[in-house]
Coordinates of C-alpha atoms (C1' of nucleotides) in Angstrom, one line a residue:
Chain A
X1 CA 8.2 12.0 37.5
X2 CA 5.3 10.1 39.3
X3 CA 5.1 6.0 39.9
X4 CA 5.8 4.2 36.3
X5 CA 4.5 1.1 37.8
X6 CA 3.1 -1.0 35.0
X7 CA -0.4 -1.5 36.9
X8 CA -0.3 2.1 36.5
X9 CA -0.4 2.1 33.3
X10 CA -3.2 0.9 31.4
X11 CA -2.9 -1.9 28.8
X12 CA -4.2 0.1 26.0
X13 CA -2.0 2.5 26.2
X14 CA 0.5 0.9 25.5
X15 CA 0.3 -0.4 21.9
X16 CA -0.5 3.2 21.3
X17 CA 3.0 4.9 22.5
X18 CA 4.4 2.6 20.0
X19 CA 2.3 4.5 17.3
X20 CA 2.6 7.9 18.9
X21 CA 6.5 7.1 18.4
X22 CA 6.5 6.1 15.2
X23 CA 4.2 9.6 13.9
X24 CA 6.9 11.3 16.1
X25 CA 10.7 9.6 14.3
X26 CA 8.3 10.5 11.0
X27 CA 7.9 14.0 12.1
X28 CA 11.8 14.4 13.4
X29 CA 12.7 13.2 9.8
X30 CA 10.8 15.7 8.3
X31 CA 12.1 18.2 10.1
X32 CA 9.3 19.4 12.1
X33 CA 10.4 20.8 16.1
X34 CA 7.6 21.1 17.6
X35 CA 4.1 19.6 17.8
X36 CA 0.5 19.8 19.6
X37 CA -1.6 17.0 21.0
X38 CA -4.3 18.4 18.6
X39 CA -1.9 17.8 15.8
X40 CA -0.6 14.8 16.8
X41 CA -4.6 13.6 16.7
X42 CA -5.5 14.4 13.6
X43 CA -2.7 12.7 12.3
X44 CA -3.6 9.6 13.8
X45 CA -6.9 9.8 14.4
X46 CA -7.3 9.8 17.8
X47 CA -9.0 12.2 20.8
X48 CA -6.2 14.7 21.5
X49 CA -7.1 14.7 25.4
X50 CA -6.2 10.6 24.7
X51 CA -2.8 11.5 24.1
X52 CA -2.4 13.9 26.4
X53 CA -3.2 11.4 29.2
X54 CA -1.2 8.4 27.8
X55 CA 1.7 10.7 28.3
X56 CA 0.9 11.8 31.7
X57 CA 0.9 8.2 32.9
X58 CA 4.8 8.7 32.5
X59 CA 5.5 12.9 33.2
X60 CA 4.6 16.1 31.7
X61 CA 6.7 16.3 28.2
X62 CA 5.6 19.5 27.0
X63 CA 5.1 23.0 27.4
X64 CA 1.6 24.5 28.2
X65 CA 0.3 27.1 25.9
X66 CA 3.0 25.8 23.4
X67 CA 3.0 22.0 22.7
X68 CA 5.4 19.6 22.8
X69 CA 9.0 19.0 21.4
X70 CA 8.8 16.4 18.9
X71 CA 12.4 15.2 20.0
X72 CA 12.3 15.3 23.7
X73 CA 8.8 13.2 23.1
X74 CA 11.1 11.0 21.0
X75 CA 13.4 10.3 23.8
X76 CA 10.5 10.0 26.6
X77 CA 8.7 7.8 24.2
X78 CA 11.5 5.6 23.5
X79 CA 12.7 5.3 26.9
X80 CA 8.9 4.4 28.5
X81 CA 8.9 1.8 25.9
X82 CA 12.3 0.1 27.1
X83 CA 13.7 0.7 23.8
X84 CA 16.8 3.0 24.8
X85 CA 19.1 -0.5 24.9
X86 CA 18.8 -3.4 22.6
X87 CA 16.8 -6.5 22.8
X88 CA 17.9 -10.3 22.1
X89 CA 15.4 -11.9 19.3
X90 CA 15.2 -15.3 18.1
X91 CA 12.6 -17.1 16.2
X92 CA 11.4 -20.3 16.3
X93 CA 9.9 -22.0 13.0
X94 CA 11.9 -22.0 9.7
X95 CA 8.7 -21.9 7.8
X96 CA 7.0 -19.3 5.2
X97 CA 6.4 -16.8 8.0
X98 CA 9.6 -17.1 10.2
X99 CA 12.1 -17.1 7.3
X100 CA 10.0 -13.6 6.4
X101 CA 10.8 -12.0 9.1
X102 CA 14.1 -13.3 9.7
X103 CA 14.8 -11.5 6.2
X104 CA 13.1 -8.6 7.6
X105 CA 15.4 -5.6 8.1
X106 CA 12.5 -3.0 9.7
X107 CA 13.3 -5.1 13.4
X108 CA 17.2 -4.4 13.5
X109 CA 16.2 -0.6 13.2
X110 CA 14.2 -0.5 16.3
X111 CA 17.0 -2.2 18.3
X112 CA 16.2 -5.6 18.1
X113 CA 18.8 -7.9 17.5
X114 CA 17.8 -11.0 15.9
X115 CA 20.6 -13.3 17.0
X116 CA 19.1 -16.9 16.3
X117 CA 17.0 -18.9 14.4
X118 CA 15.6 -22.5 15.3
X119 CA 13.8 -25.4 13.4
X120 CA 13.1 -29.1 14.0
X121 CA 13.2 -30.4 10.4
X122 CA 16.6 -31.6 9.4
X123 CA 16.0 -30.1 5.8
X124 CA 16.4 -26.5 7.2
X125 CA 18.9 -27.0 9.6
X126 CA 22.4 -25.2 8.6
X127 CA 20.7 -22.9 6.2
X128 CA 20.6 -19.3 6.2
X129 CA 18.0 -16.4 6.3
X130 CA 19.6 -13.4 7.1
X131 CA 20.3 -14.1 10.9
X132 CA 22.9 -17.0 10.5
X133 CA 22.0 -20.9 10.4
X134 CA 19.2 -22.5 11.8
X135 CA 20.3 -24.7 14.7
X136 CA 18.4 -27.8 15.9
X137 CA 15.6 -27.4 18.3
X138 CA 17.3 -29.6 20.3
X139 CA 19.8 -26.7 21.2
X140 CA 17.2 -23.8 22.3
X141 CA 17.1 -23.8 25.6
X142 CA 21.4 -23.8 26.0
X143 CA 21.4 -21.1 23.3
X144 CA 18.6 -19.1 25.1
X145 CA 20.1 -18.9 28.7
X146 CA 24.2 -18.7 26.9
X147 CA 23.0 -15.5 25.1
X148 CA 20.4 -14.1 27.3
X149 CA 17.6 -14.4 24.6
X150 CA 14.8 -11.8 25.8
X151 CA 12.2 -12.4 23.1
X152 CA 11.1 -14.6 21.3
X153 CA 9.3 -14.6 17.6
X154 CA 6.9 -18.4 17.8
X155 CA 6.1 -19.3 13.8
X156 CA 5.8 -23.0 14.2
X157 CA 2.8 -25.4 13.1
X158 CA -0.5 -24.5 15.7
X159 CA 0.3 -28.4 17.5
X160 CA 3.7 -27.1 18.7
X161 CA 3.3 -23.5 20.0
X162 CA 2.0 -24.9 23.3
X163 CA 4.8 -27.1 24.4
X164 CA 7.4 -24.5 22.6
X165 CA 6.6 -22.0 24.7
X166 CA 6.5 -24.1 27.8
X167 CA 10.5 -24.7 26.3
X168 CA 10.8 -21.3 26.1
X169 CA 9.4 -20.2 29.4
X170 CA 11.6 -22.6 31.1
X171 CA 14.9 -21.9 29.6
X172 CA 14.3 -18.3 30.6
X173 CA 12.6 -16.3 27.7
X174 CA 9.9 -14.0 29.3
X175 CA 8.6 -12.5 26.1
X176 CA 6.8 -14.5 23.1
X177 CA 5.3 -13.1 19.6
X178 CA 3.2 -16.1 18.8
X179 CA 2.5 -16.5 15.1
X180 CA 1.0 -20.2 15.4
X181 CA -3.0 -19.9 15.1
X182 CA -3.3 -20.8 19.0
X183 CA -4.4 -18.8 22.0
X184 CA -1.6 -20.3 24.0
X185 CA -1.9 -20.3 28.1
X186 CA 1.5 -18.3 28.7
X187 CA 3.0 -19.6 31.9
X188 CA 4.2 -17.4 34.8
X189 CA 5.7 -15.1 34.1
X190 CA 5.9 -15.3 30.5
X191 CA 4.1 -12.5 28.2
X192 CA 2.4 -13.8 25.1
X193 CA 1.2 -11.5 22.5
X194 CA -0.9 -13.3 20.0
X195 CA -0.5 -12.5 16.4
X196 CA -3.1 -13.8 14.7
X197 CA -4.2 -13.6 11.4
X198 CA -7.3 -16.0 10.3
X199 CA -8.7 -14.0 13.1
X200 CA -8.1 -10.4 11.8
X201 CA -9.4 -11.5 8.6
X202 CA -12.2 -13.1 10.4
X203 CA -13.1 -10.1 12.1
X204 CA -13.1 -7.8 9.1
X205 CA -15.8 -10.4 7.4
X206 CA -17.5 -9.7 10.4
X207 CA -18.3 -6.5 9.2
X208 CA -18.4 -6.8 5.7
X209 CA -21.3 -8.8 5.9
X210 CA -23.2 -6.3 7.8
X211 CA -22.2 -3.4 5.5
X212 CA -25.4 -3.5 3.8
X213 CA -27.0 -1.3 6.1
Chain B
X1 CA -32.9 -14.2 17.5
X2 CA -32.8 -10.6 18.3
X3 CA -31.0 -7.8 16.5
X4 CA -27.8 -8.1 15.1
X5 CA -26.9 -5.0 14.1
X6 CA -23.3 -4.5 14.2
X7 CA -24.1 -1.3 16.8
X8 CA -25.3 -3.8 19.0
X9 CA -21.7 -5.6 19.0
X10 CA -18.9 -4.7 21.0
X11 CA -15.9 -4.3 18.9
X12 CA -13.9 -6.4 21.3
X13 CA -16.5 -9.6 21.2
X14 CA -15.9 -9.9 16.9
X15 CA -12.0 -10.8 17.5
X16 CA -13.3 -13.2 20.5
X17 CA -16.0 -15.1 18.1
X18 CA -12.6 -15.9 15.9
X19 CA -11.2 -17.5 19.3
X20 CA -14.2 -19.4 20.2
X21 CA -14.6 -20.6 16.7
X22 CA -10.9 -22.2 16.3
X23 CA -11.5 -24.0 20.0
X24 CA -14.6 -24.8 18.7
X25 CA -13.4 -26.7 16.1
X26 CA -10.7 -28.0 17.7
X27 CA -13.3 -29.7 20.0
X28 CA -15.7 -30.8 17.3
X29 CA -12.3 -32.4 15.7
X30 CA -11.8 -34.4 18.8
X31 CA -14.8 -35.9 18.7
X32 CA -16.4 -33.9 21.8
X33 CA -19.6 -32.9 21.3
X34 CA -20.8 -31.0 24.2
X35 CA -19.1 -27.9 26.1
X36 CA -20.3 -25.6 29.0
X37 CA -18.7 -22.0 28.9
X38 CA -16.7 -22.9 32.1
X39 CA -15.0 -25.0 30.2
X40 CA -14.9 -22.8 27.0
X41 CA -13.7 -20.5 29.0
X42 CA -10.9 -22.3 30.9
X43 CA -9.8 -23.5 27.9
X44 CA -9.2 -20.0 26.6
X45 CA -8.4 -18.3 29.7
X46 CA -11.4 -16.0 30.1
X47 CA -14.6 -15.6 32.1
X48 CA -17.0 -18.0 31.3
X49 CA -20.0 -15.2 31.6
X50 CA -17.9 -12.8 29.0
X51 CA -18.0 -16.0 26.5
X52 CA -22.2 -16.2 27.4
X53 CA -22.5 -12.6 26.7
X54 CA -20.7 -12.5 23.6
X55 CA -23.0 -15.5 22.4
X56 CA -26.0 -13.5 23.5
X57 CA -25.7 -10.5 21.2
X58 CA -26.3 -13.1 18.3
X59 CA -29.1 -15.2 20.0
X60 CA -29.4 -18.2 22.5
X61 CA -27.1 -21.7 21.6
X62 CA -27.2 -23.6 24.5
X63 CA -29.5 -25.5 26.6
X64 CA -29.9 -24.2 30.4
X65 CA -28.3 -26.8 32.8
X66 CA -26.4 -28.9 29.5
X67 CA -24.3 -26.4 28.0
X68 CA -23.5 -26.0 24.3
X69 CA -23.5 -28.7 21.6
X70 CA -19.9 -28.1 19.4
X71 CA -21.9 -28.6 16.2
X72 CA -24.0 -26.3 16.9
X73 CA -22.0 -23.6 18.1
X74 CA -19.9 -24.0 15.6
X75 CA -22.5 -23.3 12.8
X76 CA -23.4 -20.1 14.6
X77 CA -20.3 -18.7 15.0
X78 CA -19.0 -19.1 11.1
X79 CA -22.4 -17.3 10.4
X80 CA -22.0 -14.6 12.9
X81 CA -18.6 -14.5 11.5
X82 CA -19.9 -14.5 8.0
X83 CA -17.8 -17.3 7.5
X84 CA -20.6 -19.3 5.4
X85 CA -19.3 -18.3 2.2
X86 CA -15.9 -17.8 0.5
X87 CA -14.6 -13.8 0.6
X88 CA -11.9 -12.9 -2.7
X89 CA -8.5 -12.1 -1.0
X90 CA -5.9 -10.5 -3.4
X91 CA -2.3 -9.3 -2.1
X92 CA -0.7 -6.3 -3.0
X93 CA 3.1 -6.3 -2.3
X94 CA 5.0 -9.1 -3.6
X95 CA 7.8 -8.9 -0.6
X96 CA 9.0 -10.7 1.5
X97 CA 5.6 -10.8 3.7
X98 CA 3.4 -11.1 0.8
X99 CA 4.9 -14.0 -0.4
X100 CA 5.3 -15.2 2.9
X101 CA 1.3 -14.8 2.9
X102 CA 0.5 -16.0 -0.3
X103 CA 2.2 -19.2 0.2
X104 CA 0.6 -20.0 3.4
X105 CA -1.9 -22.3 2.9
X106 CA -4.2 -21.5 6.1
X107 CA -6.5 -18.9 4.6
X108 CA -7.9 -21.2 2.2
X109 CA -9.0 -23.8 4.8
X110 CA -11.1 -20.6 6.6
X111 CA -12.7 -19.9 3.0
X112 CA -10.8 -16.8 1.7
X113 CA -9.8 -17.7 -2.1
X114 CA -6.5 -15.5 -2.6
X115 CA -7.2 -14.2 -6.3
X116 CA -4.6 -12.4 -7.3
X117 CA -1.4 -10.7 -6.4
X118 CA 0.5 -7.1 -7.2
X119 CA 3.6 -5.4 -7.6
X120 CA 5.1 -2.6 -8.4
X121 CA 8.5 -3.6 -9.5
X122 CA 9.3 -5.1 -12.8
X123 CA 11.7 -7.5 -11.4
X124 CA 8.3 -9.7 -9.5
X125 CA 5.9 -8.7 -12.1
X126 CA 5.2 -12.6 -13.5
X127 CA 6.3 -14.8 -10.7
X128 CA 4.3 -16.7 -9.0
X129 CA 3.7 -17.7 -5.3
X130 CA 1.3 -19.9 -5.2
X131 CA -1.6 -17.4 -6.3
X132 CA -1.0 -16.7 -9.7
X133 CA 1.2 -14.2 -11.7
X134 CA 2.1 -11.1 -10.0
X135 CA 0.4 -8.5 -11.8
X136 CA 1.5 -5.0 -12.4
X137 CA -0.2 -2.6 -10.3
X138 CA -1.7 -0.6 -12.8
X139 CA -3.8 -3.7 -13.2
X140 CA -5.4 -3.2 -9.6
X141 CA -8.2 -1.5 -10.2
X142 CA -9.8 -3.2 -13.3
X143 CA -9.1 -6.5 -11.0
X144 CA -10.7 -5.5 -8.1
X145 CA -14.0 -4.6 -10.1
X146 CA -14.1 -7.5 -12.4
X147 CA -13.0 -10.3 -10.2
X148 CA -15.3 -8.6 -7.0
X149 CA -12.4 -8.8 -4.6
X150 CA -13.6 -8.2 -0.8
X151 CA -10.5 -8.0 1.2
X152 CA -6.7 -7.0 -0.2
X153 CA -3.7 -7.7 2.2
X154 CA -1.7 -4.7 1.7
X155 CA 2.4 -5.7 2.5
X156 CA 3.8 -2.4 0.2
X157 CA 6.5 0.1 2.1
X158 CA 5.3 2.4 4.6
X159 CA 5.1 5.3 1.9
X160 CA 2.7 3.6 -0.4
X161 CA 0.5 2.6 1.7
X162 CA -1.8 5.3 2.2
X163 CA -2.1 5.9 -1.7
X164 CA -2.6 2.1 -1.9
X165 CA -5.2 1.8 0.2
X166 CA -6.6 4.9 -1.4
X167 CA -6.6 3.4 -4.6
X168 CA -8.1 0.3 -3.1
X169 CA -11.2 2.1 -1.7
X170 CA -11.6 3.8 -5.0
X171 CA -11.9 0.1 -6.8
X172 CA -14.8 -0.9 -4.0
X173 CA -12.3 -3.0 -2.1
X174 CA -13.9 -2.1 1.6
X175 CA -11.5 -4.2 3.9
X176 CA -7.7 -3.7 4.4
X177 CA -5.7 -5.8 6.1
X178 CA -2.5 -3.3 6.7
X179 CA 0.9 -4.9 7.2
X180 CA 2.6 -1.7 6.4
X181 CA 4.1 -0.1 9.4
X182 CA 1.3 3.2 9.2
X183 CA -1.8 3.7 10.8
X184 CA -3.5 4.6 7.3
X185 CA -6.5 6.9 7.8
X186 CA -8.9 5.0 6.4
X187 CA -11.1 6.1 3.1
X188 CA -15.1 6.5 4.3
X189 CA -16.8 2.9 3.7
X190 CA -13.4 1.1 4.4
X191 CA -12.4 -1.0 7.0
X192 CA -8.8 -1.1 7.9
X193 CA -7.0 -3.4 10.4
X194 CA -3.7 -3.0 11.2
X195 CA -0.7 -5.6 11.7
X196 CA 1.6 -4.4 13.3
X197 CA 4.5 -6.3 14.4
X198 CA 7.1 -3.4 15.7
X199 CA 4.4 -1.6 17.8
X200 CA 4.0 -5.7 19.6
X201 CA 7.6 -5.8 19.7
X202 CA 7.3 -2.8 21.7
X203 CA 4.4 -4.3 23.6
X204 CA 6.3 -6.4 25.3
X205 CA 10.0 -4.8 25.7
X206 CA 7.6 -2.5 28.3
X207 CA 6.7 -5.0 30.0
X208 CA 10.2 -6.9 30.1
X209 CA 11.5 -3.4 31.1
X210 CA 9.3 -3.3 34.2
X211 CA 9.3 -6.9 35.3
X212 CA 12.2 -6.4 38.0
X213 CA 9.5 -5.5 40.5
Chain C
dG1 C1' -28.6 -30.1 40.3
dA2 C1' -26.4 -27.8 36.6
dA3 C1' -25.6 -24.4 33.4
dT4 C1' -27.6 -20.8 30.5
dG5 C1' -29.0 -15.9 29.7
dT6 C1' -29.0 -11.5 31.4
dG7 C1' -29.9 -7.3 34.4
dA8 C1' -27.1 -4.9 37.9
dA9 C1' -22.6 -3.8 39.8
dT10 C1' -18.1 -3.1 39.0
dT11 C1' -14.0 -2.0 36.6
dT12 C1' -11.6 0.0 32.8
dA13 C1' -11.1 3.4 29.2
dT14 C1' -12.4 7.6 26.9
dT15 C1' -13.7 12.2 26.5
dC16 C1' -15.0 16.6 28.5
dA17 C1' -14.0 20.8 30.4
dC18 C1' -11.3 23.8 32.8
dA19 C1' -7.6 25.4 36.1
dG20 C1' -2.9 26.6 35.5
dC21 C1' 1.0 28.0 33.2
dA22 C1' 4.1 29.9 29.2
Chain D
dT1 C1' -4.1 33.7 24.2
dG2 C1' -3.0 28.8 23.4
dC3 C1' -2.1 24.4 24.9
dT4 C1' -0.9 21.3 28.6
dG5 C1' -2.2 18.3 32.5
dT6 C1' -5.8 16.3 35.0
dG7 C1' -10.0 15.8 37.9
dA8 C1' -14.8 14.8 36.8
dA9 C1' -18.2 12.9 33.7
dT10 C1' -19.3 9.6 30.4
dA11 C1' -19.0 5.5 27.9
dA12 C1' -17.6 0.8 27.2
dA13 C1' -16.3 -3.7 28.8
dT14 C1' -16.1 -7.1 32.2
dT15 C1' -17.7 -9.7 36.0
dC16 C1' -21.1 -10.9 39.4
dA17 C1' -25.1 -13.0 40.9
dC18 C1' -29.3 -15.0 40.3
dA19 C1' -33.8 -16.2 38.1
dT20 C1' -34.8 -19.4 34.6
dT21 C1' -34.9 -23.6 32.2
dC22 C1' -33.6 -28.4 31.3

DNA sequence: GAATGTGAATTTATTCACAGCA
DNA sequence: TGCTGTGAATAAATTCACATTC
């Protein structure tokens, strides 16, 4: 296998291995063996000569002249991804969207362990949402570094994402899925991915209003 | 102002606009009423020429050797945006993260008017969320002509998806806002963006997997 | 002098097209 | 023959750099 640096790999390819893996588990399930990049594009809608070069950032998985094996790709996939061990989730924000996904089960099945929950308002505190009791804000950054937190999900009010990712960052967390409608700086050494719905919404007006061509 | 055809418009600036536009306000909300795109841009943590280019597609809003007036930009960029008038949002899934949705009271303050809300299962059919009764989903079609809904939030299982978003197309629905955990193919004439919050899970446990270096 | 607007240069991503192998 | 893996060609996006205007 050649160099797997991540500069090696480029940024859009990633979000698509996560898609390529998810056709693939649907494919093992159904009981299909064995698979083409031409295939595999027309059910996702992408160039097949795409595919085969995503894959080739990480080693050759298949077969010339036959295609490739739907669960060796599995594995491959799953392991480029970093998702052959479990990952440590909490979320932050016992609001609408945070108590959503807490109650979520479609995480747990991909290996991610959602092992705490925080808020700020006393009202919430002690209650439960499917991933044991909210604790106090006050107790992140102890919980984060005791139980080696490697993600975390962001839901709170736009105002606080900034200063609780800072919290975050600090105690340790390198990884944050931010849910509050702010592009937040992410400092060193900290990933953000921004998840951002006004603006997906926003962008399909976009085009909506210039369907009348 | 030159053309504005959406050709003209990298897909990449229409997501960027939705940025600008929150900043934007942000600033007007602060009471500052000027802006160059250095600052724009250090703000947001981008290049202040790629925030002048994205302006430029849609015409010329600033003054050479001032910068931008807030006011102003932000007027432009709700237009671009078509933002200027309200856009009929229904939800279809009554789950966990359509109720989540339906409940959250930000898309109203952005001008899309959630109009109605369906389900499949008997059980939800008649609640309410904050958007109405849950209707049945045989209802969906008849709704989406008569009330002249322009963008459905689709939070059904990954198996009904496809056939929702089908039926969707079918009533003249032409945006999709996909929550389900499939890329859908989607129907000629409609535009389908996908949230997908497994495939950013994943996002980031490749990076945390390669951050030793 | 300061900051826009934009061609040109650069970088990044996609697609083509074919050599190489089962 | 059929399909992969990958250099080369193309297309798209970003950034530079500067003429232009206030």
């Amino acid at each position: 296998m050649r160099n797997v640096d991540k500069h090696d790999v480029p940024a859009v390819t990633v979000p698509r291995l996560a898609l390529y893996l998810r056709k693939l588990r649907e494919l093992r399930s159904r009981g299909v063996d064995r698979v083409s990049s031409k295939d595999l594009a027309e059910m996702i809608g992408l160039n097949a000569a795409q595919i085969r070069k995503d894959f080739s950032y990480f080693g050759e998985f298949g077969t010339r002249g036959v295609g490739y094996e739907v669960a060796r790709l599995v594995d491959e996939i799953t392991h480029c991804l970093g998702l052959d061990h479990s990952w440590n989730v909490i979320i932050v924000g016992a609001g609408l969207m945070g108590t959503a996904l807490a109650r979520y089960r479609g995480f747990a099945e991909q290996g991610f362990r959602l092992v705490g929950m925080f808020d700020s308002s006393a009202t919430v505190i002690g209650a439960s949402y499917g991933a044991g009791r909210v604790r106090g804000i006050a107790e992140l950054e102890g919980f984060c570094r005791e139980e080696k937190v490697d993600i975390a999900m962001v839901t709170v009010p736009a105002g606080e994402a900034e200063a609780t990712i800072g919290r975050l960052a600090a105690a340790g967390v390198h990884a944050v899925l931010n849910f509050a409608p702010v592009k937040v700086q992410a400092p060193d050494g900290v990933l953000v991915r921004q998840v951002d719905l006004s603006s997906e919404l926003m962008s399909l007006t976009f085009y909506l209003d210039r369907e009348l061509d």
